[in-house]
mmCIF file with all atom_site columns, C-alpha atoms in Angstrom:
data_model
loop_
_atom_site.group_PDB
_atom_site.id
_atom_site.type_symbol
_atom_site.label_atom_id
_atom_site.label_alt_id
_atom_site.label_comp_id
_atom_site.label_asym_id
_atom_site.label_entity_id
_atom_site.label_seq_id
_atom_site.pdbx_PDB_ins_code
_atom_site.Cartn_x
_atom_site.Cartn_y
_atom_site.Cartn_z
_atom_site.occupancy
_atom_site.B_iso_or_equiv
_atom_site.pdbx_formal_charge
_atom_site.auth_seq_id
_atom_site.auth_comp_id
_atom_site.auth_asym_id
_atom_site.auth_atom_id
_atom_site.pdbx_PDB_model_num
ATOM 1  C CA . MET C 1 1  ? 279.288 275.306 -4.226 1.00 66.00 ? 1  MET C CA 1
ATOM 2  C CA . ALA C 1 2  ? 281.235 278.394 -4.167 1.00 81.00 ? 2  ALA C CA 1
ATOM 3  C CA . VAL C 1 3  ? 281.505 279.888 -1.153 1.00 90.00 ? 3  VAL C CA 1
ATOM 4  C CA . SER C 1 4  ? 283.660 283.302 -0.663 1.00 94.00 ? 4  SER C CA 1
ATOM 5  C CA . ASP C 1 5  ? 286.899 283.502 1.775  1.00 94.00 ? 5  ASP C CA 1
ATOM 6  C CA . ARG C 1 6  ? 284.755 286.458 3.559  1.00 96.00 ? 6  ARG C CA 1
ATOM 7  C CA . GLU C 1 7  ? 281.307 284.158 3.926  1.00 96.00 ? 7  GLU C CA 1
ATOM 8  C CA . LEU C 1 8  ? 283.497 281.499 5.668  1.00 97.00 ? 8  LEU C CA 1
ATOM 9  C CA . GLU C 1 9  ? 285.483 283.989 7.940  1.00 97.00 ? 9  GLU C CA 1
ATOM 10 C CA . GLU C 1 10 ? 282.028 285.764 9.027  1.00 97.00 ? 10 GLU C CA 1
ATOM 11 C CA . ARG C 1 11 ? 280.438 282.222 9.630  1.00 97.00 ? 11 ARG C CA 1
ATOM 12 C CA . ILE C 1 12 ? 283.283 281.874 11.866 1.00 98.00 ? 12 ILE C CA 1
ATOM 13 C CA . ARG C 1 13 ? 282.870 284.856 13.776 1.00 97.00 ? 13 ARG C CA 1
ATOM 14 C CA . ALA C 1 14 ? 279.012 284.284 13.877 1.00 97.00 ? 14 ALA C CA 1
ATOM 15 C CA . LEU C 1 15 ? 279.183 280.804 15.336 1.00 97.00 ? 15 LEU C CA 1
ATOM 16 C CA . LEU C 1 16 ? 281.722 281.859 17.663 1.00 97.00 ? 16 LEU C CA 1
ATOM 17 C CA . ASP C 1 17 ? 279.566 285.154 18.833 1.00 96.00 ? 17 ASP C CA 1
ATOM 18 C CA . ALA C 1 18 ? 276.860 282.641 19.562 1.00 96.00 ? 18 ALA C CA 1
ATOM 19 C CA . ARG C 1 19 ? 278.634 280.844 22.029 1.00 94.00 ? 19 ARG C CA 1
ATOM 20 C CA . ALA C 1 20 ? 280.312 281.512 25.307 1.00 92.00 ? 20 ALA C CA 1
ATOM 21 C CA . ASP C 1 21 ? 283.675 283.750 24.901 1.00 87.00 ? 21 ASP C CA 1
ATOM 22 C CA . SER C 1 22 ? 285.522 280.294 26.404 1.00 88.00 ? 22 SER C CA 1
ATOM 23 C CA . ALA C 1 23 ? 284.135 277.849 23.797 1.00 95.00 ? 23 ALA C CA 1
ATOM 24 C CA . SER C 1 24 ? 285.172 276.908 20.672 1.00 97.00 ? 24 SER C CA 1
ATOM 25 C CA . ILE C 1 25 ? 283.916 275.409 17.490 1.00 98.00 ? 25 ILE C CA 1
ATOM 26 C CA . CYS C 1 26 ? 284.847 272.489 15.032 1.00 97.00 ? 26 CYS C CA 1
ATOM 27 C CA . PRO C 1 27 ? 285.494 273.752 11.439 1.00 97.00 ? 27 PRO C CA 1
ATOM 28 C CA . SER C 1 28 ? 282.351 271.229 10.389 1.00 97.00 ? 28 SER C CA 1
ATOM 29 C CA . ASP C 1 29 ? 280.171 273.315 12.464 1.00 97.00 ? 29 ASP C CA 1
ATOM 30 C CA . VAL C 1 30 ? 281.059 276.052 10.140 1.00 97.00 ? 30 VAL C CA 1
ATOM 31 C CA . ALA C 1 31 ? 280.723 274.041 6.788  1.00 97.00 ? 31 ALA C CA 1
ATOM 32 C CA . ARG C 1 32 ? 277.434 272.590 7.812  1.00 97.00 ? 32 ARG C CA 1
ATOM 33 C CA . ALA C 1 33 ? 275.868 275.925 8.794  1.00 96.00 ? 33 ALA C CA 1
ATOM 34 C CA . ILE C 1 34 ? 276.871 276.469 4.886  1.00 96.00 ? 34 ILE C CA 1
ATOM 35 C CA . ALA C 1 35 ? 275.618 273.608 3.367  1.00 95.00 ? 35 ALA C CA 1
ATOM 36 C CA . PRO C 1 36 ? 274.245 270.760 5.650  1.00 96.00 ? 36 PRO C CA 1
ATOM 37 C CA . ASP C 1 37 ? 273.723 268.465 2.933  1.00 95.00 ? 37 ASP C CA 1
ATOM 38 C CA . ASP C 1 38 ? 277.179 268.651 1.049  1.00 95.00 ? 38 ASP C CA 1
ATOM 39 C CA . TRP C 1 39 ? 279.679 270.077 4.007  1.00 96.00 ? 39 TRP C CA 1
ATOM 40 C CA . ARG C 1 40 ? 282.310 267.768 3.332  1.00 96.00 ? 40 ARG C CA 1
ATOM 41 C CA . PRO C 1 41 ? 283.909 269.698 0.475  1.00 96.00 ? 41 PRO C CA 1
ATOM 42 C CA . LEU C 1 42 ? 283.904 272.816 2.467  1.00 96.00 ? 42 LEU C CA 1
ATOM 43 C CA . MET C 1 43 ? 286.187 271.477 5.327  1.00 95.00 ? 43 MET C CA 1
ATOM 44 C CA . GLU C 1 44 ? 289.458 272.750 3.897  1.00 95.00 ? 44 GLU C CA 1
ATOM 45 C CA . PRO C 1 45 ? 288.309 275.918 2.740  1.00 97.00 ? 45 PRO C CA 1
ATOM 46 C CA . VAL C 1 46 ? 286.888 276.482 6.571  1.00 97.00 ? 46 VAL C CA 1
ATOM 47 C CA . ARG C 1 47 ? 290.339 275.327 7.670  1.00 96.00 ? 47 ARG C CA 1
ATOM 48 C CA . GLU C 1 48 ? 292.250 277.836 5.562  1.00 96.00 ? 48 GLU C CA 1
ATOM 49 C CA . ALA C 1 49 ? 289.630 280.668 6.483  1.00 97.00 ? 49 ALA C CA 1
ATOM 50 C CA . ALA C 1 50 ? 290.766 279.849 10.225 1.00 97.00 ? 50 ALA C CA 1
ATOM 51 C CA . ARG C 1 51 ? 294.168 280.132 9.473  1.00 97.00 ? 51 ARG C CA 1
ATOM 52 C CA . ARG C 1 52 ? 293.604 283.539 8.147  1.00 97.00 ? 52 ARG C CA 1
ATOM 53 C CA . LEU C 1 53 ? 291.832 284.641 11.023 1.00 98.00 ? 53 LEU C CA 1
ATOM 54 C CA . ALA C 1 54 ? 294.535 283.314 13.304 1.00 97.00 ? 54 ALA C CA 1
ATOM 55 C CA . ASP C 1 55 ? 297.133 285.167 11.420 1.00 96.00 ? 55 ASP C CA 1
ATOM 56 C CA . ALA C 1 56 ? 295.449 287.875 12.067 1.00 96.00 ? 56 ALA C CA 1
ATOM 57 C CA . GLY C 1 57 ? 295.049 287.488 15.542 1.00 96.00 ? 57 GLY C CA 1
ATOM 58 C CA . GLU C 1 58 ? 291.395 287.185 15.811 1.00 96.00 ? 58 GLU C CA 1
ATOM 59 C CA . VAL C 1 59 ? 291.182 283.327 16.761 1.00 97.00 ? 59 VAL C CA 1
ATOM 60 C CA . GLU C 1 60 ? 293.332 280.686 17.938 1.00 97.00 ? 60 GLU C CA 1
ATOM 61 C CA . VAL C 1 61 ? 293.297 277.005 16.430 1.00 97.00 ? 61 VAL C CA 1
ATOM 62 C CA . THR C 1 62 ? 293.722 274.319 18.947 1.00 97.00 ? 62 THR C CA 1
ATOM 63 C CA . ARG C 1 63 ? 293.898 270.557 19.270 1.00 95.00 ? 63 ARG C CA 1
ATOM 64 C CA . LYS C 1 64 ? 293.644 268.439 22.335 1.00 93.00 ? 64 LYS C CA 1
ATOM 65 C CA . GLY C 1 65 ? 292.823 272.096 24.088 1.00 91.00 ? 65 GLY C CA 1
ATOM 66 C CA . ALA C 1 66 ? 296.266 273.117 23.029 1.00 94.00 ? 66 ALA C CA 1
ATOM 67 C CA . VAL C 1 67 ? 296.869 276.158 20.755 1.00 95.00 ? 67 VAL C CA 1
ATOM 68 C CA . VAL C 1 68 ? 298.813 274.568 17.818 1.00 96.00 ? 68 VAL C CA 1
ATOM 69 C CA . ASP C 1 69 ? 300.278 276.070 14.460 1.00 93.00 ? 69 ASP C CA 1
ATOM 70 C CA . PRO C 1 70 ? 297.211 275.886 12.113 1.00 91.00 ? 70 PRO C CA 1
ATOM 71 C CA . ARG C 1 71 ? 299.625 275.466 9.221  1.00 91.00 ? 71 ARG C CA 1
ATOM 72 C CA . SER C 1 72 ? 300.890 272.410 10.394 1.00 91.00 ? 72 SER C CA 1
ATOM 73 C CA . ALA C 1 73 ? 298.145 270.938 12.776 1.00 89.00 ? 73 ALA C CA 1
ATOM 74 C CA . ARG C 1 74 ? 296.786 267.951 11.352 1.00 89.00 ? 74 ARG C CA 1
ATOM 75 C CA . GLY C 1 75 ? 293.712 266.047 12.449 1.00 90.00 ? 75 GLY C CA 1
ATOM 76 C CA . PRO C 1 76 ? 291.225 267.298 13.886 1.00 94.00 ? 76 PRO C CA 1
ATOM 77 C CA . ILE C 1 77 ? 291.117 270.953 14.907 1.00 96.00 ? 77 ILE C CA 1
ATOM 78 C CA . ARG C 1 78 ? 289.020 273.407 16.855 1.00 97.00 ? 78 ARG C CA 1
ATOM 79 C CA . ILE C 1 79 ? 288.784 277.324 16.786 1.00 98.00 ? 79 ILE C CA 1
ATOM 80 C CA . ARG C 1 80 ? 288.014 279.673 19.563 1.00 97.00 ? 80 ARG C CA 1
ATOM 81 C CA . TRP C 1 81 ? 288.503 283.425 20.021 1.00 96.00 ? 81 TRP C CA 1
ATOM 82 C CA . ALA C 1 82 ? 292.284 284.565 20.561 1.00 95.00 ? 82 ALA C CA 1
ATOM 83 C CA . ARG C 1 83 ? 292.681 284.680 24.262 1.00 88.00 ? 83 ARG C CA 1
ATOM 84 C CA . THR C 1 84 ? 295.084 287.767 25.500 1.00 78.00 ? 84 THR C CA 1
ATOM 85 C CA . GLU C 1 85 ? 295.826 285.874 28.635 1.00 63.00 ? 85 GLU C CA 1
#
């Protein structure tokens, strides 16, 4: 399944928009929204989309509630809107 970078980024934004401002999403939420029956191959492309959005200052990538560097984060991560606090 070919999914564009733009589509992945837009899906991240749409899922975040559908939740409370303080909420976060899992990369698997994005992958499952795009390909419910074959979502696992999309996990790394979704993480890469999250990295691009984090680099642009739109989102933050967290692990166990703390903001982490999306390039070096290993294991489960979450994505949330960037906070200005």
